[in-house]
Amino acid sequence: MNSTICPRCGNQTHKLFEGRCKSCFLENFVLAEIAQVLHAKICSGCEARYVKSKWVNYGGLEDVVVHTAEDALFIHAMAEDIEIYIEPRARTPYLYRVHIVVDALVLDEMFHQELETEVRILRESCDMCSRISGGYFEAIIQVRATNRIPGDDEKQECMAIINDVLERMLNKGDRLAFISNSLDIREGTDLYLGSSNAARHICKEINSRMGGSFSESATLQGRKDGKDMYRITFSLRLPEFMPGDIIDHRGRIIEIRRFSKNVTGNDLETGARFTASSDDLTGAVLVAKRKDLPRTTLVAIENNDILVLDPETYETVTLKKPPMFNASEGSDIAVVRTEKGLIAVADMTR
Ligand SMILES: [Zn+2]
Ligand SMILES: [Zn+2]
């Protein structure tokens, strides 16, 4: 191997690094550098950081400070196995001192360096927060139910799904995934959303978890930068029936168990499993809700029949023993009054 002379110390060496032998090179080596003062622009509403002409959510203020320091930190290209430790310390809500420790391997030698910088915080309102406060919206979701008014429980379930979807979309970078207004009206709820894409995701998610359907219609709002601007109305319909509803479907008495794309349930008289598409339920009538069923005394069990007291007349009537029935004489059981007369309903086993 050719050897050469280090121009600085005069020693023989096989390889020069930036024109010096290894030990002369490492003597003056600077592993990491950072400016004395850094600036971070953050939103006073949501703590998003303005970086490379975009607002980005990282989490909290300390995360913004750490990212700001990390982005400004220069580390020598020859460093390998780099470990960086950044500790922000708040001096005031507008000023952070940041301590940085860098460990790395350079030419198989361990290097350790500590740096200090400060991050000055500038607060502004981001694009999203200024749009929320200005009531901006691209889409309206009208939450309704078919042939009835949505209940409070359902509205709460919808809101939980909506907040889930919005959080997911916000994390994916859709900064218009927010609700700028919501109105409770007699028939349901109207929600004003910043992003029509997020509104569409919400409707799909509610339909797949709670059943029902949605349709959308666009209205032209005008033109902006040569593009037509539309506002989209999503008309979301929750299904007519809910789990626990007992319905008369073409003469069969069915308890609904699950309502999503398909409806499943049980025939209360035969115990047979019931499956249908929600369109098939057109014309079905709500008979009762399981939670509202009256209870009455089971007087006796005789083979496949049971004797109960009619909860209205207090007369003893003979009913067919329901499938999956394990109540004992003298106990209370639920009954449902239908066009065919009283039907005994077994308590849910699970
Ligand atoms: Zn040298
Ligand atoms: Zn904001």
mmCIF file of C-alpha atoms and ligand atoms in Angstrom:
data_model
loop_
_atom_site.group_PDB
_atom_site.id
_atom_site.type_symbol
_atom_site.label_atom_id
_atom_site.label_comp_id
_atom_site.label_asym_id
_atom_site.label_seq_id
_atom_site.Cartn_x
_atom_site.Cartn_y
_atom_site.Cartn_z
ATOM 1 C CA MET A 1 0.000 0.000 0.000
ATOM 2 C CA ASN A 2 1.283 3.462 -0.863
ATOM 3 C CA SER A 3 2.037 5.621 2.096
ATOM 4 C CA THR A 4 2.139 9.363 2.159
ATOM 5 C CA ILE A 5 3.169 12.128 4.570
ATOM 6 C CA CYS A 6 0.636 14.135 6.602
ATOM 7 C CA PRO A 7 1.258 17.802 5.675
ATOM 8 C CA ARG A 8 0.320 18.901 9.204
ATOM 9 C CA CYS A 9 2.272 16.592 11.539
ATOM 10 C CA GLY A 10 4.710 15.043 9.046
ATOM 11 C CA ASN A 11 3.866 11.431 10.057
ATOM 12 C CA GLN A 12 3.534 8.634 7.551
ATOM 13 C CA THR A 13 -0.060 7.677 6.782
ATOM 14 C CA HIS A 14 -1.911 5.399 4.337
ATOM 15 C CA LYS A 15 -4.902 7.588 3.903
ATOM 16 C CA LEU A 16 -5.636 11.304 4.108
ATOM 17 C CA PHE A 17 -8.914 12.750 5.444
ATOM 18 C CA GLU A 18 -9.605 16.259 4.127
ATOM 19 C CA GLY A 19 -5.823 16.422 3.456
ATOM 20 C CA ARG A 20 -4.686 15.194 6.892
ATOM 21 C CA CYS A 21 -3.818 11.987 8.686
ATOM 22 C CA LYS A 22 -6.532 10.388 10.817
ATOM 23 C CA SER A 23 -5.330 11.795 14.151
ATOM 24 C CA CYS A 24 -4.879 15.348 12.796
ATOM 25 C CA PHE A 25 -8.307 15.128 11.171
ATOM 26 C CA LEU A 26 -10.037 13.937 14.332
ATOM 27 C CA GLU A 27 -8.245 16.550 16.479
ATOM 28 C CA ASN A 28 -10.221 19.359 14.861
ATOM 29 C CA PHE A 29 -13.288 17.360 13.977
ATOM 30 C CA VAL A 30 -16.687 18.942 14.695
ATOM 31 C CA LEU A 31 -19.401 16.300 14.926
ATOM 32 C CA ALA A 32 -22.460 18.548 15.167
ATOM 33 C CA GLU A 33 -23.409 22.199 14.847
ATOM 34 C CA ILE A 34 -26.542 24.235 15.476
ATOM 35 C CA ALA A 35 -27.478 27.925 15.290
ATOM 36 C CA GLN A 36 -27.615 29.832 18.596
ATOM 37 C CA VAL A 37 -31.191 30.982 18.059
ATOM 38 C CA LEU A 38 -34.031 29.167 16.264
ATOM 39 C CA HIS A 39 -37.580 30.287 15.550
ATOM 40 C CA ALA A 40 -40.704 28.121 15.583
ATOM 41 C CA LYS A 41 -44.050 29.373 14.342
ATOM 42 C CA ILE A 42 -46.888 27.573 16.060
ATOM 43 C CA CYS A 43 -50.660 27.878 16.066
ATOM 44 C CA SER A 44 -52.070 29.333 19.276
ATOM 45 C CA GLY A 45 -55.211 27.216 18.757
ATOM 46 C CA CYS A 46 -54.032 23.677 17.963
ATOM 47 C CA GLU A 47 -50.222 23.905 18.464
ATOM 48 C CA ALA A 48 -49.543 22.909 14.850
ATOM 49 C CA ARG A 49 -46.109 23.964 13.563
ATOM 50 C CA TYR A 50 -45.562 25.959 10.399
ATOM 51 C CA VAL A 51 -42.753 24.209 8.546
ATOM 52 C CA LYS A 52 -41.793 24.355 4.856
ATOM 53 C CA SER A 53 -44.874 26.524 4.157
ATOM 54 C CA LYS A 54 -47.259 23.965 5.668
ATOM 55 C CA TRP A 55 -48.973 23.581 9.025
ATOM 56 C CA VAL A 56 -48.204 20.209 10.618
ATOM 57 C CA ASN A 57 -49.511 18.709 13.859
ATOM 58 C CA TYR A 58 -46.908 16.901 15.957
ATOM 59 C CA GLY A 59 -48.578 16.738 19.340
ATOM 60 C CA GLY A 60 -47.694 19.412 21.838
ATOM 61 C CA LEU A 61 -45.479 22.472 22.144
ATOM 62 C CA GLU A 62 -42.474 20.473 23.432
ATOM 63 C CA ASP A 63 -42.673 18.207 20.364
ATOM 64 C CA VAL A 64 -42.601 21.289 18.148
ATOM 65 C CA VAL A 65 -39.496 22.559 19.974
ATOM 66 C CA VAL A 66 -37.770 19.164 19.641
ATOM 67 C CA HIS A 67 -38.582 18.960 15.915
ATOM 68 C CA THR A 68 -37.385 22.524 15.370
ATOM 69 C CA ALA A 69 -34.032 21.726 17.002
ATOM 70 C CA GLU A 70 -33.754 18.403 15.174
ATOM 71 C CA ASP A 71 -34.390 20.048 11.794
ATOM 72 C CA ALA A 72 -31.735 22.710 12.428
ATOM 73 C CA LEU A 73 -29.107 20.281 13.741
ATOM 74 C CA PHE A 74 -26.222 19.706 11.322
ATOM 75 C CA ILE A 75 -24.311 16.451 11.748
ATOM 76 C CA HIS A 76 -21.094 15.686 9.872
ATOM 77 C CA ALA A 77 -21.609 13.336 6.918
ATOM 78 C CA MET A 78 -18.901 10.948 8.140
ATOM 79 C CA ALA A 79 -20.744 10.194 11.372
ATOM 80 C CA GLU A 80 -22.226 6.714 11.760
ATOM 81 C CA ASP A 81 -24.424 5.041 14.414
ATOM 82 C CA ILE A 82 -25.720 8.454 15.410
ATOM 83 C CA GLU A 83 -27.658 8.868 18.655
ATOM 84 C CA ILE A 84 -29.316 12.197 19.400
ATOM 85 C CA TYR A 85 -30.824 13.257 22.694
ATOM 86 C CA ILE A 86 -32.769 16.545 22.798
ATOM 87 C CA GLU A 87 -34.019 18.055 26.035
ATOM 88 C CA PRO A 88 -36.213 21.181 25.839
ATOM 89 C CA ARG A 89 -36.613 23.356 28.950
ATOM 90 C CA ALA A 90 -39.300 26.042 28.981
ATOM 91 C CA ARG A 91 -38.048 29.421 30.235
ATOM 92 C CA THR A 92 -41.227 31.292 29.314
ATOM 93 C CA PRO A 93 -44.194 30.256 27.134
ATOM 94 C CA TYR A 94 -42.275 31.955 24.303
ATOM 95 C CA LEU A 95 -38.731 30.770 24.955
ATOM 96 C CA TYR A 96 -37.177 27.328 25.314
ATOM 97 C CA ARG A 97 -33.567 26.489 26.097
ATOM 98 C CA VAL A 98 -32.607 23.240 24.370
ATOM 99 C CA HIS A 99 -29.803 20.921 25.406
ATOM 100 C CA ILE A 100 -28.619 18.489 22.723
ATOM 101 C CA VAL A 101 -26.319 15.493 23.106
ATOM 102 C CA VAL A 102 -24.948 13.724 20.037
ATOM 103 C CA ASP A 103 -23.046 10.438 20.132
ATOM 104 C CA ALA A 104 -21.643 8.871 16.964
ATOM 105 C CA LEU A 105 -18.853 6.811 15.484
ATOM 106 C CA VAL A 106 -16.367 8.618 13.219
ATOM 107 C CA LEU A 107 -13.638 6.510 11.626
ATOM 108 C CA ASP A 108 -14.353 3.877 14.320
ATOM 109 C CA GLU A 109 -13.765 6.399 17.109
ATOM 110 C CA MET A 110 -16.589 7.283 19.546
ATOM 111 C CA PHE A 111 -17.468 10.969 19.526
ATOM 112 C CA HIS A 112 -19.587 12.778 22.075
ATOM 113 C CA GLN A 113 -20.746 16.359 21.747
ATOM 114 C CA GLU A 114 -23.098 18.599 23.722
ATOM 115 C CA LEU A 115 -24.768 21.683 22.235
ATOM 116 C CA GLU A 116 -27.116 24.410 23.422
ATOM 117 C CA THR A 117 -29.586 26.466 21.475
ATOM 118 C CA GLU A 118 -32.743 28.401 22.143
ATOM 119 C CA VAL A 119 -36.075 28.180 20.351
ATOM 120 C CA ARG A 120 -38.220 31.315 20.206
ATOM 121 C CA ILE A 121 -41.925 30.690 19.767
ATOM 122 C CA LEU A 122 -44.069 32.823 17.471
ATOM 123 C CA ARG A 123 -47.808 32.293 17.878
ATOM 124 C CA GLU A 124 -50.306 32.666 15.044
ATOM 125 C CA SER A 125 -53.591 31.144 14.008
ATOM 126 C CA CYS A 126 -53.158 28.290 11.510
ATOM 127 C CA ASP A 127 -55.218 27.837 8.328
ATOM 128 C CA MET A 128 -57.443 25.261 10.050
ATOM 129 C CA CYS A 129 -58.087 27.253 13.242
ATOM 130 C CA SER A 130 -58.828 30.454 11.354
ATOM 131 C CA ARG A 131 -61.274 28.520 9.153
ATOM 132 C CA ILE A 132 -62.982 26.899 12.154
ATOM 133 C CA SER A 133 -63.400 30.275 13.854
ATOM 134 C CA GLY A 134 -64.680 31.723 10.570
ATOM 135 C CA GLY A 135 -67.320 28.970 10.319
ATOM 136 C CA TYR A 136 -65.835 27.574 7.082
ATOM 137 C CA PHE A 137 -67.482 24.440 5.705
ATOM 138 C CA GLU A 138 -67.367 22.357 2.524
ATOM 139 C CA ALA A 139 -69.977 19.793 3.461
ATOM 140 C CA ILE A 140 -73.101 19.306 5.546
ATOM 141 C CA ILE A 141 -74.058 15.940 6.982
ATOM 142 C CA GLN A 142 -77.761 15.660 7.749
ATOM 143 C CA VAL A 143 -78.154 12.867 10.279
ATOM 144 C CA ARG A 144 -81.671 11.450 10.029
ATOM 145 C CA ALA A 145 -83.440 8.125 10.536
ATOM 146 C CA THR A 146 -85.910 6.375 8.237
ATOM 147 C CA ASN A 147 -89.535 6.933 9.329
ATOM 148 C CA ARG A 148 -88.547 8.003 12.834
ATOM 149 C CA ILE A 149 -86.422 10.497 14.759
ATOM 150 C CA PRO A 150 -82.904 9.409 15.822
ATOM 151 C CA GLY A 151 -82.622 8.770 19.565
ATOM 152 C CA ASP A 152 -80.054 10.376 21.879
ATOM 153 C CA ASP A 153 -78.127 7.096 22.203
ATOM 154 C CA GLU A 154 -77.824 6.839 18.440
ATOM 155 C CA LYS A 155 -76.744 10.467 18.112
ATOM 156 C CA GLN A 156 -74.043 9.819 20.703
ATOM 157 C CA GLU A 157 -72.926 6.697 18.868
ATOM 158 C CA CYS A 158 -72.747 8.713 15.634
ATOM 159 C CA MET A 159 -70.703 11.456 17.298
ATOM 160 C CA ALA A 160 -68.240 8.888 18.675
ATOM 161 C CA ILE A 161 -67.768 7.454 15.160
ATOM 162 C CA ILE A 162 -67.458 10.958 13.674
ATOM 163 C CA ASN A 163 -64.805 12.039 16.175
ATOM 164 C CA ASP A 164 -62.911 8.790 15.515
ATOM 165 C CA VAL A 165 -62.892 9.344 11.762
ATOM 166 C CA LEU A 166 -61.965 13.041 12.079
ATOM 167 C CA GLU A 167 -59.040 12.241 14.349
ATOM 168 C CA ARG A 168 -57.814 9.571 11.947
ATOM 169 C CA MET A 169 -58.087 11.915 8.945
ATOM 170 C CA LEU A 170 -56.411 14.764 10.801
ATOM 171 C CA ASN A 171 -53.513 12.447 11.652
ATOM 172 C CA LYS A 172 -53.289 11.511 7.976
ATOM 173 C CA GLY A 173 -52.892 15.201 7.116
ATOM 174 C CA ASP A 174 -56.434 16.267 6.147
ATOM 175 C CA ARG A 175 -56.383 19.524 8.065
ATOM 176 C CA LEU A 176 -59.924 20.365 7.004
ATOM 177 C CA ALA A 177 -61.229 17.350 8.917
ATOM 178 C CA PHE A 178 -63.081 19.398 11.524
ATOM 179 C CA ILE A 179 -66.638 20.287 12.517
ATOM 180 C CA SER A 180 -67.222 24.019 12.340
ATOM 181 C CA ASN A 181 -70.838 23.968 13.484
ATOM 182 C CA SER A 182 -73.565 21.551 14.568
ATOM 183 C CA LEU A 183 -77.282 22.167 14.828
ATOM 184 C CA ASP A 184 -79.775 19.958 16.644
ATOM 185 C CA ILE A 185 -83.094 20.120 14.871
ATOM 186 C CA ARG A 186 -86.316 18.171 15.382
ATOM 187 C CA GLU A 187 -85.616 15.529 12.708
ATOM 188 C CA GLY A 188 -81.995 14.970 13.690
ATOM 189 C CA THR A 189 -78.673 16.824 13.568
ATOM 190 C CA ASP A 190 -76.961 18.944 10.910
ATOM 191 C CA LEU A 191 -73.167 18.945 11.009
ATOM 192 C CA TYR A 192 -71.005 21.416 9.096
ATOM 193 C CA LEU A 193 -67.619 19.997 8.098
ATOM 194 C CA GLY A 194 -64.482 21.560 6.675
ATOM 195 C CA SER A 195 -63.735 18.614 4.379
ATOM 196 C CA SER A 196 -66.217 16.866 2.070
ATOM 197 C CA ASN A 197 -63.789 13.960 1.795
ATOM 198 C CA ALA A 198 -63.915 13.509 5.580
ATOM 199 C CA ALA A 199 -67.726 13.818 5.481
ATOM 200 C CA ARG A 200 -67.916 10.982 2.930
ATOM 201 C CA HIS A 201 -65.667 8.758 5.085
ATOM 202 C CA ILE A 202 -67.891 9.484 8.079
ATOM 203 C CA CYS A 203 -71.081 8.478 6.240
ATOM 204 C CA LYS A 204 -69.494 5.220 5.027
ATOM 205 C CA GLU A 205 -68.237 4.378 8.503
ATOM 206 C CA ILE A 206 -71.607 5.072 10.160
ATOM 207 C CA ASN A 207 -73.391 2.939 7.542
ATOM 208 C CA SER A 208 -71.021 0.029 8.011
ATOM 209 C CA ARG A 209 -71.278 0.151 11.817
ATOM 210 C CA MET A 210 -74.918 1.152 12.312
ATOM 211 C CA GLY A 211 -76.594 0.310 8.995
ATOM 212 C CA GLY A 212 -78.613 2.691 6.853
ATOM 213 C CA SER A 213 -77.517 4.536 3.734
ATOM 214 C CA PHE A 214 -76.468 7.960 2.476
ATOM 215 C CA SER A 215 -76.729 10.030 -0.673
ATOM 216 C CA GLU A 216 -74.877 13.189 -1.666
ATOM 217 C CA SER A 217 -75.772 16.225 -3.717
ATOM 218 C CA ALA A 218 -73.553 19.138 -4.720
ATOM 219 C CA THR A 219 -74.559 22.757 -5.092
ATOM 220 C CA LEU A 220 -72.400 25.236 -6.958
ATOM 221 C CA GLN A 221 -71.215 28.007 -4.652
ATOM 222 C CA GLY A 222 -69.343 30.083 -7.213
ATOM 223 C CA ARG A 223 -65.873 30.125 -8.715
ATOM 224 C CA LYS A 224 -62.496 30.527 -7.066
ATOM 225 C CA ASP A 225 -59.164 30.697 -8.931
ATOM 226 C CA GLY A 226 -60.923 29.523 -12.110
ATOM 227 C CA LYS A 227 -62.397 26.442 -10.411
ATOM 228 C CA ASP A 228 -66.042 25.731 -9.658
ATOM 229 C CA MET A 229 -66.613 25.593 -5.914
ATOM 230 C CA TYR A 230 -69.170 23.091 -4.680
ATOM 231 C CA ARG A 231 -70.722 22.544 -1.314
ATOM 232 C CA ILE A 232 -71.854 18.970 -0.744
ATOM 233 C CA THR A 233 -74.841 17.897 1.299
ATOM 234 C CA PHE A 234 -74.721 14.341 2.628
ATOM 235 C CA SER A 235 -78.088 12.998 3.546
ATOM 236 C CA LEU A 236 -77.412 10.198 6.021
ATOM 237 C CA ARG A 237 -80.291 7.871 6.903
ATOM 238 C CA LEU A 238 -80.034 5.600 9.902
ATOM 239 C CA PRO A 239 -82.064 2.399 9.511
ATOM 240 C CA GLU A 240 -85.699 2.295 10.480
ATOM 241 C CA PHE A 241 -85.123 -0.475 13.020
ATOM 242 C CA MET A 242 -82.457 -0.990 15.653
ATOM 243 C CA PRO A 243 -81.093 -4.040 17.488
ATOM 244 C CA GLY A 244 -83.656 -4.999 20.131
ATOM 245 C CA ASP A 245 -86.610 -3.928 17.978
ATOM 246 C CA ILE A 246 -89.344 -6.529 17.528
ATOM 247 C CA ILE A 247 -90.986 -6.174 14.121
ATOM 248 C CA ASP A 248 -93.798 -7.745 12.146
ATOM 249 C CA HIS A 249 -92.256 -8.717 8.812
ATOM 250 C CA ARG A 250 -94.897 -10.216 6.499
ATOM 251 C CA GLY A 251 -96.594 -11.946 9.414
ATOM 252 C CA ARG A 252 -93.397 -13.193 11.079
ATOM 253 C CA ILE A 253 -92.459 -11.704 14.442
ATOM 254 C CA ILE A 254 -88.721 -10.966 14.262
ATOM 255 C CA GLU A 255 -86.373 -9.563 16.861
ATOM 256 C CA ILE A 256 -83.563 -7.562 15.213
ATOM 257 C CA ARG A 257 -80.136 -8.543 16.559
ATOM 258 C CA ARG A 258 -77.719 -6.727 14.253
ATOM 259 C CA PHE A 259 -78.120 -3.978 11.724
ATOM 260 C CA SER A 260 -75.278 -3.211 9.338
ATOM 261 C CA LYS A 261 -75.192 -3.908 5.597
ATOM 262 C CA ASN A 262 -77.462 -6.887 6.280
ATOM 263 C CA VAL A 263 -80.046 -7.287 8.958
ATOM 264 C CA THR A 264 -79.949 -10.346 11.158
ATOM 265 C CA GLY A 265 -82.393 -11.434 13.814
ATOM 266 C CA ASN A 266 -84.478 -14.244 15.258
ATOM 267 C CA ASP A 267 -87.992 -15.430 14.578
ATOM 268 C CA LEU A 268 -89.500 -15.238 18.077
ATOM 269 C CA GLU A 269 -91.953 -18.075 17.427
ATOM 270 C CA THR A 270 -89.716 -20.638 15.728
ATOM 271 C CA GLY A 271 -86.266 -19.536 16.856
ATOM 272 C CA ALA A 272 -85.160 -19.557 13.203
ATOM 273 C CA ARG A 273 -82.373 -17.205 12.239
ATOM 274 C CA PHE A 274 -83.487 -14.268 10.110
ATOM 275 C CA THR A 275 -81.272 -12.566 7.497
ATOM 276 C CA ALA A 276 -82.345 -9.906 5.026
ATOM 277 C CA SER A 277 -81.044 -6.843 3.250
ATOM 278 C CA SER A 278 -82.330 -3.562 4.659
ATOM 279 C CA ASP A 279 -84.375 -3.070 1.447
ATOM 280 C CA ASP A 280 -86.223 -6.318 2.208
ATOM 281 C CA LEU A 281 -87.556 -4.733 5.391
ATOM 282 C CA THR A 282 -89.645 -2.191 3.497
ATOM 283 C CA GLY A 283 -93.175 -2.416 4.853
ATOM 284 C CA ALA A 284 -92.181 -4.107 8.137
ATOM 285 C CA VAL A 285 -93.813 -2.621 11.242
ATOM 286 C CA LEU A 286 -92.322 -2.029 14.672
ATOM 287 C CA VAL A 287 -94.274 -4.052 17.240
ATOM 288 C CA ALA A 288 -92.277 -3.293 20.391
ATOM 289 C CA LYS A 289 -88.793 -2.757 21.751
ATOM 290 C CA ARG A 290 -87.355 -5.550 23.879
ATOM 291 C CA LYS A 291 -86.466 -3.171 26.677
ATOM 292 C CA ASP A 292 -90.099 -1.984 26.915
ATOM 293 C CA LEU A 293 -91.723 -5.453 26.956
ATOM 294 C CA PRO A 294 -94.136 -6.087 29.833
ATOM 295 C CA ARG A 295 -93.255 -8.970 32.171
ATOM 296 C CA THR A 296 -95.736 -11.363 33.622
ATOM 297 C CA THR A 297 -95.890 -14.463 35.814
ATOM 298 C CA LEU A 298 -95.175 -17.866 34.332
ATOM 299 C CA VAL A 299 -97.882 -19.982 35.965
ATOM 300 C CA ALA A 300 -97.065 -23.411 34.600
ATOM 301 C CA ILE A 301 -95.157 -25.296 31.913
ATOM 302 C CA GLU A 302 -96.994 -28.129 30.152
ATOM 303 C CA ASN A 303 -94.931 -29.923 27.510
ATOM 304 C CA ASN A 304 -94.626 -27.429 24.635
ATOM 305 C CA ASP A 305 -97.076 -24.933 26.095
ATOM 306 C CA ILE A 306 -96.812 -22.481 28.928
ATOM 307 C CA LEU A 307 -99.506 -20.820 31.017
ATOM 308 C CA VAL A 308 -99.032 -17.129 31.801
ATOM 309 C CA LEU A 309 -101.128 -14.289 33.121
ATOM 310 C CA ASP A 310 -102.128 -11.805 30.436
ATOM 311 C CA PRO A 311 -100.527 -8.590 31.806
ATOM 312 C CA GLU A 312 -103.608 -6.562 30.869
ATOM 313 C CA THR A 313 -106.559 -8.804 31.706
ATOM 314 C CA TYR A 314 -104.859 -11.001 34.341
ATOM 315 C CA GLU A 315 -106.556 -14.020 32.762
ATOM 316 C CA THR A 316 -104.560 -17.188 32.392
ATOM 317 C CA VAL A 317 -103.660 -17.810 28.755
ATOM 318 C CA THR A 318 -101.896 -20.699 27.063
ATOM 319 C CA LEU A 319 -98.945 -19.767 24.845
ATOM 320 C CA LYS A 320 -96.444 -21.747 22.838
ATOM 321 C CA LYS A 321 -93.221 -22.332 24.744
ATOM 322 C CA PRO A 322 -90.630 -20.077 23.060
ATOM 323 C CA PRO A 323 -87.403 -21.584 21.662
ATOM 324 C CA MET A 324 -84.342 -21.474 23.946
ATOM 325 C CA PHE A 325 -86.599 -21.149 26.982
ATOM 326 C CA ASN A 326 -85.286 -21.996 30.434
ATOM 327 C CA ALA A 327 -87.450 -19.993 32.866
ATOM 328 C CA SER A 328 -89.042 -21.918 35.727
ATOM 329 C CA GLU A 329 -92.619 -21.892 36.985
ATOM 330 C CA GLY A 330 -93.385 -18.896 39.194
ATOM 331 C CA SER A 331 -90.778 -16.642 37.594
ATOM 332 C CA ASP A 332 -91.358 -13.520 35.480
ATOM 333 C CA ILE A 333 -91.091 -13.689 31.703
ATOM 334 C CA ALA A 334 -91.394 -11.100 28.929
ATOM 335 C CA VAL A 335 -94.322 -11.162 26.516
ATOM 336 C CA VAL A 336 -95.089 -9.183 23.384
ATOM 337 C CA ARG A 337 -98.583 -8.366 22.164
ATOM 338 C CA THR A 338 -98.922 -8.813 18.395
ATOM 339 C CA GLU A 339 -101.755 -9.034 15.888
ATOM 340 C CA LYS A 340 -101.571 -12.801 16.328
ATOM 341 C CA GLY A 341 -102.010 -12.422 20.083
ATOM 342 C CA LEU A 342 -99.549 -12.668 22.960
ATOM 343 C CA ILE A 343 -96.145 -14.288 22.300
ATOM 344 C CA ALA A 344 -93.747 -15.306 25.080
ATOM 345 C CA VAL A 345 -90.185 -14.052 24.634
ATOM 346 C CA ALA A 346 -87.232 -15.903 26.138
ATOM 347 C CA ASP A 347 -84.720 -13.740 28.006
ATOM 348 C CA MET A 348 -81.477 -13.163 26.137
ATOM 349 C CA THR A 349 -78.962 -15.837 27.023
ATOM 350 C CA ARG A 350 -76.045 -13.625 26.066
HETATM 351 ZN ZN ZN B 1 -1.159 14.403 10.901
HETATM 352 ZN ZN ZN B 2 -54.491 25.682 14.608
#
